[in-house]
């Protein structure tokens, strides 16, 4: 009997998730509409002058990504649970870390797609140049951390009846260091701060990503086990 | 093919399986009968490596659980009342996905073979969300036999099926069993179990209360055997 490698199993799960989502567009459309609404609400409720708006751009963007990301994380695991598909994955003779990596990469892809649409909309609406390589790097690192931690916690919360409420309660305290570092680094890039000032935040993001991916690889099997 | 010795399964303070012994030879079709709450689904989940035994020894296809669960899963197919399929993928895409997870060789020809076996070859491009309950269940069986498992576990496969779909599922189950696989099926439908199985085990209060093969049974009344087992 053959068993697929970790990479092949991971890619199969990513391919399945992307195919299903491209067909249904349930998750992406919900995340996107929600993100755009959040940006508009922030704009109207804060009613800021251009200078102050520049100062809060990073905070608004990361709040938007965080809330929209939670929507996606909840839905992506609920789809597996509701039709018993999670058992289908757990029954496969694969390294169960492949389930984590597959779901995390899919969630990351959905977040990045939403971010790729939200950023230009924000830039046009608020006349802000957001297409700076440094800022895009921060968004990538922050999203990797968010998807890794979020997928891990969503896998834990999915068995609970109150999973929709439980996930944000579990996730936001754990993800806070990523959000704070991402906001700080994004602000610094938008203000053209020197690299030495930005590096501590970037190091936190990189360290957080590496630690949580490693922890998930080590413990995911235990987490999804009954 | 399946050996279970003194299996105990607890959830917190609740004991569901109480030192259960169970032995199935290769090629047997065992109907596992019992009332609701007897522990049938829990038992099947332990055999499927989805749940760890609290105590006891479980060996499936020569591999011990939970230590060799990946080897067991490679030799095992599971069909439950939930489809374990993706509604937004077609029948063919679902099987392609699971074939990749099971590293099935000659993927496309095997998928065609399986779809023909379960009578869905003409609907291969259709989304599962447009399938009837019966068609979904047949595709579930296709998913379960895709990697040519030695052992198949069916957990209440007839739940929610109408008469026509149930009869169609009977034919698929007979075909699957004729291929020499070892089958364990939980069911509340005694008539259907009597028609399909070669052995009948009654699970009651967490242990096997009675067991009889079709031959030893002598074509007697399964209902009275079942009632006696529960009463005893």
Short mmCIF file of C-alpha atoms in Angstrom, two decimals:
data_model
loop_
_atom_site.label_atom_id
_atom_site.label_comp_id
_atom_site.label_asym_id
_atom_site.label_seq_id
_atom_site.Cartn_x
_atom_site.Cartn_y
_atom_site.Cartn_z
CA UNK A 1 0.00 0.00 0.00
CA UNK A 2 1.28 3.45 -0.92
CA UNK A 3 0.91 6.59 1.13
CA UNK A 4 1.39 10.03 -0.40
CA UNK A 5 4.15 12.34 0.77
CA UNK A 6 3.39 15.31 3.02
CA UNK A 7 3.83 17.66 0.07
CA UNK A 8 1.55 15.72 -2.29
CA UNK A 9 -1.19 15.40 0.34
CA UNK A 10 -0.90 19.11 1.19
CA UNK A 11 -1.15 20.11 -2.46
CA UNK A 12 -4.16 17.82 -2.98
CA UNK A 13 -6.00 19.55 -0.11
CA UNK A 14 -5.09 23.04 -1.37
CA UNK A 15 -6.22 22.13 -4.89
CA UNK A 16 -9.50 20.74 -3.55
CA UNK A 17 -10.20 23.83 -1.41
CA UNK A 18 -9.42 26.26 -4.23
CA UNK A 19 -11.53 24.29 -6.77
CA UNK A 20 -14.50 24.14 -4.39
CA UNK A 21 -14.22 27.85 -3.54
CA UNK A 22 -13.79 28.98 -7.14
CA UNK A 23 -17.02 27.16 -7.89
CA UNK A 24 -19.11 28.29 -4.91
CA UNK A 25 -17.41 31.65 -4.12
CA UNK A 26 -19.24 31.55 -0.76
CA UNK A 27 -16.23 32.26 1.39
CA UNK A 28 -14.45 34.80 -0.80
CA UNK A 29 -17.55 36.85 -1.50
CA UNK A 30 -18.45 36.99 2.19
CA UNK A 31 -14.92 38.03 3.18
CA UNK A 32 -14.70 40.61 0.41
CA UNK A 33 -18.06 42.27 1.00
CA UNK A 34 -17.36 42.34 4.74
CA UNK A 35 -13.91 43.92 4.20
CA UNK A 36 -15.24 46.64 1.92
CA UNK A 37 -18.04 47.44 4.36
CA UNK A 38 -15.59 47.69 7.25
CA UNK A 39 -13.40 50.14 5.31
CA UNK A 40 -16.39 52.30 4.46
CA UNK A 41 -17.74 52.22 8.02
CA UNK A 42 -14.35 53.22 9.44
CA UNK A 43 -14.21 56.11 6.98
CA UNK A 44 -17.67 57.48 7.76
CA UNK A 45 -17.57 56.94 11.51
CA UNK A 46 -14.07 58.34 12.08
CA UNK A 47 -14.45 61.23 9.60
CA UNK A 48 -10.72 61.97 9.60
CA UNK A 49 -8.65 64.68 7.93
CA UNK A 50 -6.03 63.43 5.40
CA UNK A 51 -3.07 63.65 7.81
CA UNK A 52 -4.75 61.72 10.63
CA UNK A 53 -6.12 59.21 8.14
CA UNK A 54 -2.58 58.35 7.09
CA UNK A 55 -1.74 57.62 10.74
CA UNK A 56 -4.66 55.20 11.15
CA UNK A 57 -4.36 53.47 7.76
CA UNK A 58 -2.37 50.51 9.09
CA UNK A 59 -4.77 50.01 12.02
CA UNK A 60 -7.85 50.15 9.79
CA UNK A 61 -6.34 47.76 7.26
CA UNK A 62 -5.25 45.17 9.83
CA UNK A 63 -8.57 45.35 11.71
CA UNK A 64 -10.29 44.71 8.39
CA UNK A 65 -8.00 41.78 7.51
CA UNK A 66 -8.37 40.28 10.99
CA UNK A 67 -12.18 40.35 11.05
CA UNK A 68 -12.54 39.17 7.45
CA UNK A 69 -9.94 36.46 8.09
CA UNK A 70 -11.97 35.13 11.02
CA UNK A 71 -15.01 34.81 8.78
CA UNK A 72 -12.98 32.75 6.31
CA UNK A 73 -11.35 30.56 8.95
CA UNK A 74 -14.67 29.68 10.54
CA UNK A 75 -16.26 28.80 7.23
CA UNK A 76 -13.35 26.81 5.84
CA UNK A 77 -13.36 24.38 8.79
CA UNK A 78 -17.16 24.33 9.11
CA UNK A 79 -17.39 23.06 5.52
CA UNK A 80 -15.23 20.10 6.51
CA UNK A 81 -17.20 19.36 9.67
CA UNK A 82 -20.78 19.76 8.50
CA UNK A 83 -20.73 17.05 5.83
CA UNK A 84 -18.36 14.78 7.75
CA UNK A 85 -15.55 15.56 5.32
CA UNK A 86 -13.13 16.12 8.20
CA UNK A 87 -13.50 12.43 9.04
CA UNK A 88 -12.85 11.71 5.36
CA UNK A 89 -9.55 13.59 5.65
CA UNK A 90 -8.67 11.96 8.98
CA UNK A 91 -9.33 8.52 7.49
CA UNK A 92 -6.76 9.03 4.75
CA UNK A 93 -3.34 7.38 5.30
CA UNK A 94 -1.52 10.70 5.27
CA UNK A 95 0.62 12.58 7.73
CA UNK A 96 -2.12 14.61 9.45
CA UNK A 97 0.09 17.68 9.36
CA UNK A 98 -0.81 17.74 5.64
CA UNK A 99 -4.37 18.62 6.68
CA UNK A 100 -3.05 21.57 8.68
CA UNK A 101 -0.72 22.77 5.93
CA UNK A 102 -3.36 22.27 3.23
CA UNK A 103 -6.04 24.19 5.12
CA UNK A 104 -3.59 26.90 6.26
CA UNK A 105 -2.31 27.48 2.71
CA UNK A 106 -5.89 27.62 1.37
CA UNK A 107 -6.86 30.09 4.11
CA UNK A 108 -3.77 32.16 3.35
CA UNK A 109 -4.65 32.17 -0.35
CA UNK A 110 -8.19 33.40 0.43
CA UNK A 111 -6.82 36.13 2.70
CA UNK A 112 -4.30 37.26 0.09
CA UNK A 113 -6.98 37.38 -2.63
CA UNK A 114 -9.17 39.57 -0.41
CA UNK A 115 -6.21 41.76 0.52
CA UNK A 116 -5.23 42.12 -3.15
CA UNK A 117 -8.70 43.56 -3.83
CA UNK A 118 -9.08 45.62 -0.64
CA UNK A 119 -5.70 47.39 -0.95
CA UNK A 120 -6.32 49.09 -4.33
CA UNK A 121 -9.88 49.99 -3.29
CA UNK A 122 -8.55 51.59 -0.10
CA UNK A 123 -5.76 53.32 -2.05
CA UNK A 124 -8.22 54.81 -4.55
CA UNK A 125 -10.88 55.78 -2.01
CA UNK A 126 -8.45 57.45 0.38
CA UNK A 127 -5.73 58.57 -2.02
CA UNK A 128 -3.04 56.59 -0.24
CA UNK A 129 -0.07 54.86 -1.87
CA UNK A 130 -0.15 51.35 -0.40
CA UNK A 131 1.90 49.63 -3.10
CA UNK A 132 5.25 49.69 -1.34
CA UNK A 133 7.32 46.47 -1.32
CA UNK A 134 7.97 46.79 2.43
CA UNK A 135 4.27 47.11 3.26
CA UNK A 136 3.40 44.20 0.99
CA UNK A 137 6.03 42.09 2.79
CA UNK A 138 4.48 42.96 6.16
CA UNK A 139 1.03 42.04 4.86
CA UNK A 140 2.38 38.69 3.62
CA UNK A 141 4.16 37.89 6.92
CA UNK A 142 1.18 38.99 9.01
CA UNK A 143 -1.21 36.96 6.89
CA UNK A 144 0.99 33.84 7.15
CA UNK A 145 0.94 34.11 10.95
CA UNK A 146 -2.80 34.78 10.99
CA UNK A 147 -3.58 31.83 8.71
CA UNK A 148 -1.30 29.47 10.69
CA UNK A 149 -2.66 30.33 14.14
CA UNK A 150 -6.21 30.71 12.83
CA UNK A 151 -6.23 27.31 11.12
CA UNK A 152 -4.88 25.64 14.25
CA UNK A 153 -7.49 27.25 16.52
CA UNK A 154 -10.31 26.77 13.99
CA UNK A 155 -9.47 23.04 14.00
CA UNK A 156 -9.91 23.05 17.77
CA UNK A 157 -13.08 25.15 17.76
CA UNK A 158 -14.82 23.29 14.93
CA UNK A 159 -16.08 20.52 17.24
CA UNK A 160 -17.81 23.00 19.54
CA UNK A 161 -21.47 23.90 19.04
CA UNK A 162 -20.58 27.55 19.64
CA UNK A 163 -17.67 27.52 17.17
CA UNK A 164 -18.71 30.78 15.45
CA UNK A 165 -18.36 32.64 18.75
CA UNK A 166 -15.55 30.52 20.15
CA UNK A 167 -13.02 31.08 17.36
CA UNK A 168 -12.68 34.88 17.74
CA UNK A 169 -12.51 34.50 21.53
CA UNK A 170 -9.67 31.99 21.19
CA UNK A 171 -7.97 33.66 18.26
CA UNK A 172 -7.71 37.36 19.05
CA UNK A 173 -5.72 37.07 22.32
CA UNK A 174 -3.26 34.65 20.66
CA UNK A 175 -2.93 36.67 17.46
CA UNK A 176 -2.47 40.00 19.24
CA UNK A 177 1.37 40.01 18.97
CA UNK A 178 1.09 39.50 15.19
CA UNK A 179 -1.46 42.29 14.82
CA UNK A 180 0.54 44.73 16.95
CA UNK A 181 3.80 43.97 15.13
CA UNK A 182 2.07 44.14 11.74
CA UNK A 183 0.41 47.50 12.51
CA UNK A 184 3.68 48.93 13.84
CA UNK A 185 5.72 47.73 10.83
CA UNK A 186 3.04 48.86 8.34
CA UNK A 187 2.90 52.33 9.96
CA UNK A 188 6.68 52.57 9.81
CA UNK A 189 6.79 51.65 6.11
CA UNK A 190 4.01 54.13 5.30
CA UNK A 191 5.95 56.86 7.18
CA UNK A 192 9.22 55.96 5.38
CA UNK A 193 10.91 55.15 8.70
CA UNK A 194 14.48 53.77 8.61
CA UNK A 195 14.85 49.99 8.37
CA UNK A 196 16.48 49.77 11.80
CA UNK A 197 13.24 51.03 13.32
CA UNK A 198 11.15 48.49 11.40
CA UNK A 199 13.30 45.39 11.92
CA UNK A 200 12.17 44.55 15.50
CA UNK A 201 8.54 44.33 14.33
CA UNK A 202 9.52 42.29 11.27
CA UNK A 203 11.53 39.94 13.49
CA UNK A 204 8.51 39.42 15.74
CA UNK A 205 6.40 38.57 12.68
CA UNK A 206 8.97 36.13 11.30
CA UNK A 207 9.56 34.54 14.70
CA UNK A 208 5.84 34.17 15.36
CA UNK A 209 5.27 32.59 11.94
CA UNK A 210 8.09 30.07 12.40
CA UNK A 211 7.11 29.14 15.97
CA UNK A 212 3.41 28.63 15.23
CA UNK A 213 4.02 26.69 12.03
CA UNK A 214 6.45 24.42 13.91
CA UNK A 215 4.03 23.97 16.84
CA UNK A 216 1.17 23.16 14.47
CA UNK A 217 3.31 20.61 12.63
CA UNK A 218 4.19 18.95 15.94
CA UNK A 219 0.78 18.95 17.61
CA UNK A 220 -1.90 19.02 14.91
CA UNK A 221 -2.33 15.24 15.05
CA UNK A 222 -3.08 15.47 18.78
CA UNK A 223 -5.45 18.39 18.27
CA UNK A 224 -7.63 16.69 15.66
CA UNK A 225 -7.52 13.38 17.49
CA UNK A 226 -10.65 12.80 19.55
CA UNK B 1 -8.66 -9.71 9.74
CA UNK B 2 -10.06 -7.82 12.77
CA UNK B 3 -9.10 -8.79 16.32
CA UNK B 4 -10.40 -6.90 19.31
CA UNK B 5 -9.53 -7.94 22.85
CA UNK B 6 -11.04 -6.43 26.00
CA UNK B 7 -11.78 -3.08 24.33
CA UNK B 8 -12.94 -0.37 26.70
CA UNK B 9 -13.86 3.13 25.56
CA UNK B 10 -14.69 5.89 27.99
CA UNK B 11 -15.79 9.47 27.40
CA UNK B 12 -15.11 11.20 30.71
CA UNK B 13 -17.04 9.22 33.30
CA UNK B 14 -19.26 7.51 30.73
CA UNK B 15 -18.16 4.03 29.66
CA UNK B 16 -19.49 3.14 26.19
CA UNK B 17 -17.57 -0.06 25.43
CA UNK B 18 -16.90 -2.43 28.34
CA UNK B 19 -14.17 -4.97 27.64
CA UNK B 20 -15.53 -5.93 24.22
CA UNK B 21 -14.08 -8.97 22.37
CA UNK B 22 -14.60 -9.25 18.61
CA UNK B 23 -12.97 -11.34 15.90
CA UNK B 24 -13.65 -11.25 12.17
CA UNK B 25 -12.07 -13.56 9.59
CA UNK B 26 -11.10 -12.40 6.11
CA UNK B 27 -14.05 -12.29 3.73
CA UNK B 28 -16.75 -12.31 6.43
CA UNK B 29 -19.70 -9.91 6.22
CA UNK B 30 -20.67 -9.10 9.80
CA UNK B 31 -23.87 -7.26 10.65
CA UNK B 32 -23.42 -5.45 13.94
CA UNK B 33 -26.87 -5.03 15.46
CA UNK B 34 -28.01 -3.27 18.58
CA UNK B 35 -30.30 -0.58 19.96
CA UNK B 36 -29.49 3.14 19.87
CA UNK B 37 -26.75 4.00 22.34
CA UNK B 38 -25.34 0.45 22.41
CA UNK B 39 -21.95 1.73 21.23
CA UNK B 40 -22.01 0.58 17.58
CA UNK B 41 -20.81 3.86 16.08
CA UNK B 42 -18.19 4.32 18.82
CA UNK B 43 -16.93 0.80 18.13
CA UNK B 44 -16.68 1.46 14.39
CA UNK B 45 -14.88 4.76 15.03
CA UNK B 46 -12.30 2.90 17.12
CA UNK B 47 -11.84 0.31 14.33
CA UNK B 48 -11.48 3.18 11.83
CA UNK B 49 -8.75 4.82 13.98
CA UNK B 50 -10.93 7.91 14.44
CA UNK B 51 -11.15 7.27 18.17
CA UNK B 52 -8.50 5.87 20.52
CA UNK B 53 -9.26 2.89 22.77
CA UNK B 54 -9.14 3.69 26.48
CA UNK B 55 -7.98 0.12 27.19
CA UNK B 56 -7.68 -3.08 25.21
CA UNK B 57 -6.06 -4.28 22.03
CA UNK B 58 -7.31 -3.65 18.50
CA UNK B 59 -5.68 -5.15 15.40
CA UNK B 60 -6.99 -4.48 11.89
CA UNK B 61 -5.47 -6.12 8.82
CA UNK B 62 -2.46 -7.17 10.89
CA UNK B 63 -1.72 -3.70 12.29
CA UNK B 64 -2.24 -2.56 15.85
CA UNK B 65 -4.21 0.55 16.79
CA UNK B 66 -3.46 3.28 17.57
CA UNK B 67 0.30 2.73 17.01
CA UNK B 68 -0.02 1.76 13.33
CA UNK B 69 -3.07 3.80 12.44
CA UNK B 70 -1.70 5.04 9.09
CA UNK B 71 -1.16 1.44 7.95
CA UNK B 72 -4.68 0.53 9.10
CA UNK B 73 -6.22 3.53 7.32
CA UNK B 74 -4.50 2.54 4.05
CA UNK B 75 -6.29 -0.85 4.21
CA UNK B 76 -9.66 0.42 5.37
CA UNK B 77 -12.72 1.96 3.72
CA UNK B 78 -15.47 3.68 5.71
CA UNK B 79 -19.02 4.56 4.73
CA UNK B 80 -21.22 6.37 7.25
CA UNK B 81 -24.60 8.08 7.12
CA UNK B 82 -22.66 11.31 6.44
CA UNK B 83 -21.32 11.41 2.89
CA UNK B 84 -17.71 12.51 3.67
CA UNK B 85 -17.80 14.20 0.24
CA UNK B 86 -17.57 17.78 -1.03
CA UNK B 87 -20.81 19.21 -2.37
CA UNK B 88 -19.09 21.82 -4.57
CA UNK B 89 -16.98 19.25 -6.41
CA UNK B 90 -18.20 16.86 -9.09
CA UNK B 91 -18.31 13.10 -8.52
CA UNK B 92 -15.12 12.72 -10.52
CA UNK B 93 -13.32 15.58 -8.72
CA UNK B 94 -14.25 14.08 -5.33
CA UNK B 95 -12.80 10.72 -6.33
CA UNK B 96 -9.71 12.38 -7.83
CA UNK B 97 -9.11 14.17 -4.54
CA UNK B 98 -9.40 11.03 -2.42
CA UNK B 99 -7.38 9.01 -4.95
CA UNK B 100 -4.52 11.49 -4.46
CA UNK B 101 -4.78 11.18 -0.67
CA UNK B 102 -4.60 7.38 -0.98
CA UNK B 103 -1.86 7.50 -3.65
CA UNK B 104 -4.01 5.37 -5.98
CA UNK B 105 -2.06 4.32 -9.06
CA UNK B 106 -3.65 4.56 -12.54
CA UNK B 107 -5.91 7.19 -11.06
CA UNK B 108 -8.18 7.89 -14.02
CA UNK B 109 -8.86 4.29 -15.00
CA UNK B 110 -9.54 3.35 -11.36
CA UNK B 111 -12.01 6.22 -11.01
CA UNK B 112 -13.83 5.12 -14.16
CA UNK B 113 -13.93 1.54 -12.86
CA UNK B 114 -15.36 2.64 -9.49
CA UNK B 115 -17.94 5.01 -11.02
CA UNK B 116 -19.16 2.18 -13.26
CA UNK B 117 -19.39 -0.14 -10.26
CA UNK B 118 -21.60 2.28 -8.31
CA UNK B 119 -23.60 3.21 -11.42
CA UNK B 120 -22.57 6.86 -11.62
CA UNK B 121 -20.32 6.86 -14.70
CA UNK B 122 -22.83 8.93 -16.68
CA UNK B 123 -23.02 11.51 -13.84
CA UNK B 124 -19.28 11.87 -13.27
CA UNK B 125 -19.19 15.57 -14.18
CA UNK B 126 -22.22 16.49 -12.05
CA UNK B 127 -21.77 18.36 -8.78
CA UNK B 128 -22.45 16.28 -5.68
CA UNK B 129 -24.77 19.03 -4.40
CA UNK B 130 -27.18 18.08 -7.22
CA UNK B 131 -27.18 14.37 -6.31
CA UNK B 132 -30.05 12.63 -4.55
CA UNK B 133 -29.34 11.02 -1.16
CA UNK B 134 -29.11 7.59 -2.81
CA UNK B 135 -26.64 8.76 -5.46
CA UNK B 136 -24.53 10.49 -2.80
CA UNK B 137 -24.43 7.31 -0.75
CA UNK B 138 -23.38 5.27 -3.80
CA UNK B 139 -20.59 7.77 -4.45
CA UNK B 140 -19.59 7.44 -0.76
CA UNK B 141 -19.18 3.72 -1.34
CA UNK B 142 -17.12 4.53 -4.45
CA UNK B 143 -14.89 6.75 -2.31
CA UNK B 144 -14.53 4.01 0.29
CA UNK B 145 -13.46 1.27 -2.18
CA UNK B 146 -11.33 3.53 -4.41
CA UNK B 147 -8.03 2.34 -2.87
CA UNK B 148 -9.13 -1.30 -2.92
CA UNK B 149 -9.31 -1.73 0.89
CA UNK B 150 -9.26 -5.15 2.55
CA UNK B 151 -11.78 -4.09 5.19
CA UNK B 152 -14.88 -1.89 4.79
CA UNK B 153 -16.90 -0.46 7.66
CA UNK B 154 -20.48 0.65 6.99
CA UNK B 155 -22.14 2.72 9.70
CA UNK B 156 -25.91 2.80 9.13
CA UNK B 157 -25.50 3.18 5.34
CA UNK B 158 -29.27 3.04 4.74
CA UNK B 159 -30.13 6.08 6.87
CA UNK B 160 -32.35 8.47 4.91
CA UNK B 161 -32.63 6.30 1.78
CA UNK B 162 -35.94 5.59 0.08
CA UNK B 163 -36.94 2.09 -1.06
CA UNK B 164 -35.44 2.35 -4.56
CA UNK B 165 -32.19 3.82 -3.32
CA UNK B 166 -31.96 1.15 -0.61
CA UNK B 167 -32.39 -1.63 -3.17
CA UNK B 168 -29.75 -0.06 -5.36
CA UNK B 169 -27.43 0.14 -2.36
CA UNK B 170 -28.12 -3.57 -1.64
CA UNK B 171 -26.79 -4.43 -5.11
CA UNK B 172 -23.66 -2.31 -4.61
CA UNK B 173 -23.03 -3.86 -1.17
CA UNK B 174 -23.42 -7.39 -2.56
CA UNK B 175 -20.95 -6.60 -5.34
CA UNK B 176 -18.47 -5.12 -2.86
CA UNK B 177 -18.79 -8.15 -0.55
CA UNK B 178 -18.40 -10.62 -3.45
CA UNK B 179 -15.00 -9.10 -4.18
CA UNK B 180 -13.69 -10.88 -1.07
CA UNK B 181 -13.52 -7.89 1.23
CA UNK B 182 -14.17 -8.10 4.94
CA UNK B 183 -17.25 -6.07 5.80
CA UNK B 184 -18.63 -4.87 9.13
CA UNK B 185 -21.98 -3.08 8.88
CA UNK B 186 -24.05 -1.55 11.67
CA UNK B 187 -27.77 -1.52 10.99
CA UNK B 188 -31.18 -1.27 12.59
CA UNK B 189 -32.74 -2.96 9.55
CA UNK B 190 -32.81 -6.65 10.53
CA UNK B 191 -34.34 -7.83 7.25
CA UNK B 192 -31.64 -6.13 5.22
CA UNK B 193 -28.89 -7.39 7.53
CA UNK B 194 -30.25 -10.94 7.29
CA UNK B 195 -30.25 -10.67 3.51
CA UNK B 196 -26.67 -9.43 3.20
CA UNK B 197 -24.53 -10.61 6.11
CA UNK B 198 -22.86 -13.95 6.80
CA UNK B 199 -22.64 -13.31 10.55
CA UNK B 200 -24.75 -11.41 13.06
CA UNK B 201 -23.38 -9.89 16.26
CA UNK B 202 -25.55 -8.08 18.77
CA UNK B 203 -23.92 -5.25 20.67
CA UNK B 204 -25.64 -4.40 23.92
CA UNK B 205 -24.47 -2.29 26.87
CA UNK B 206 -20.94 -2.07 25.46
CA UNK B 207 -20.27 -5.79 24.88
CA UNK B 208 -21.09 -8.38 22.22
CA UNK B 209 -24.14 -10.02 23.78
CA UNK B 210 -24.58 -12.72 21.12
CA UNK B 211 -23.02 -13.86 17.87
CA UNK B 212 -24.22 -16.31 15.21
CA UNK B 213 -23.10 -17.17 11.70
CA UNK B 214 -25.60 -17.64 8.91
CA UNK B 215 -24.86 -21.40 8.98
CA UNK B 216 -25.22 -21.81 12.75
CA UNK B 217 -28.26 -19.65 12.64
CA UNK B 218 -29.88 -22.16 10.30
CA UNK B 219 -32.18 -19.68 8.62
CA UNK B 220 -34.06 -19.08 11.85
CA UNK B 221 -35.73 -15.87 12.86
CA UNK B 222 -33.18 -13.06 13.25
CA UNK B 223 -35.68 -10.95 15.15
CA UNK B 224 -36.12 -13.54 17.91
CA UNK B 225 -32.34 -14.09 18.07
CA UNK B 226 -31.89 -10.33 18.40
CA UNK B 227 -34.54 -10.00 21.11
CA UNK B 228 -33.11 -12.94 23.07
CA UNK B 229 -29.64 -11.39 22.90
CA UNK B 230 -30.92 -8.08 24.25
CA UNK B 231 -32.98 -9.78 26.97
CA UNK B 232 -30.06 -11.99 28.06
#
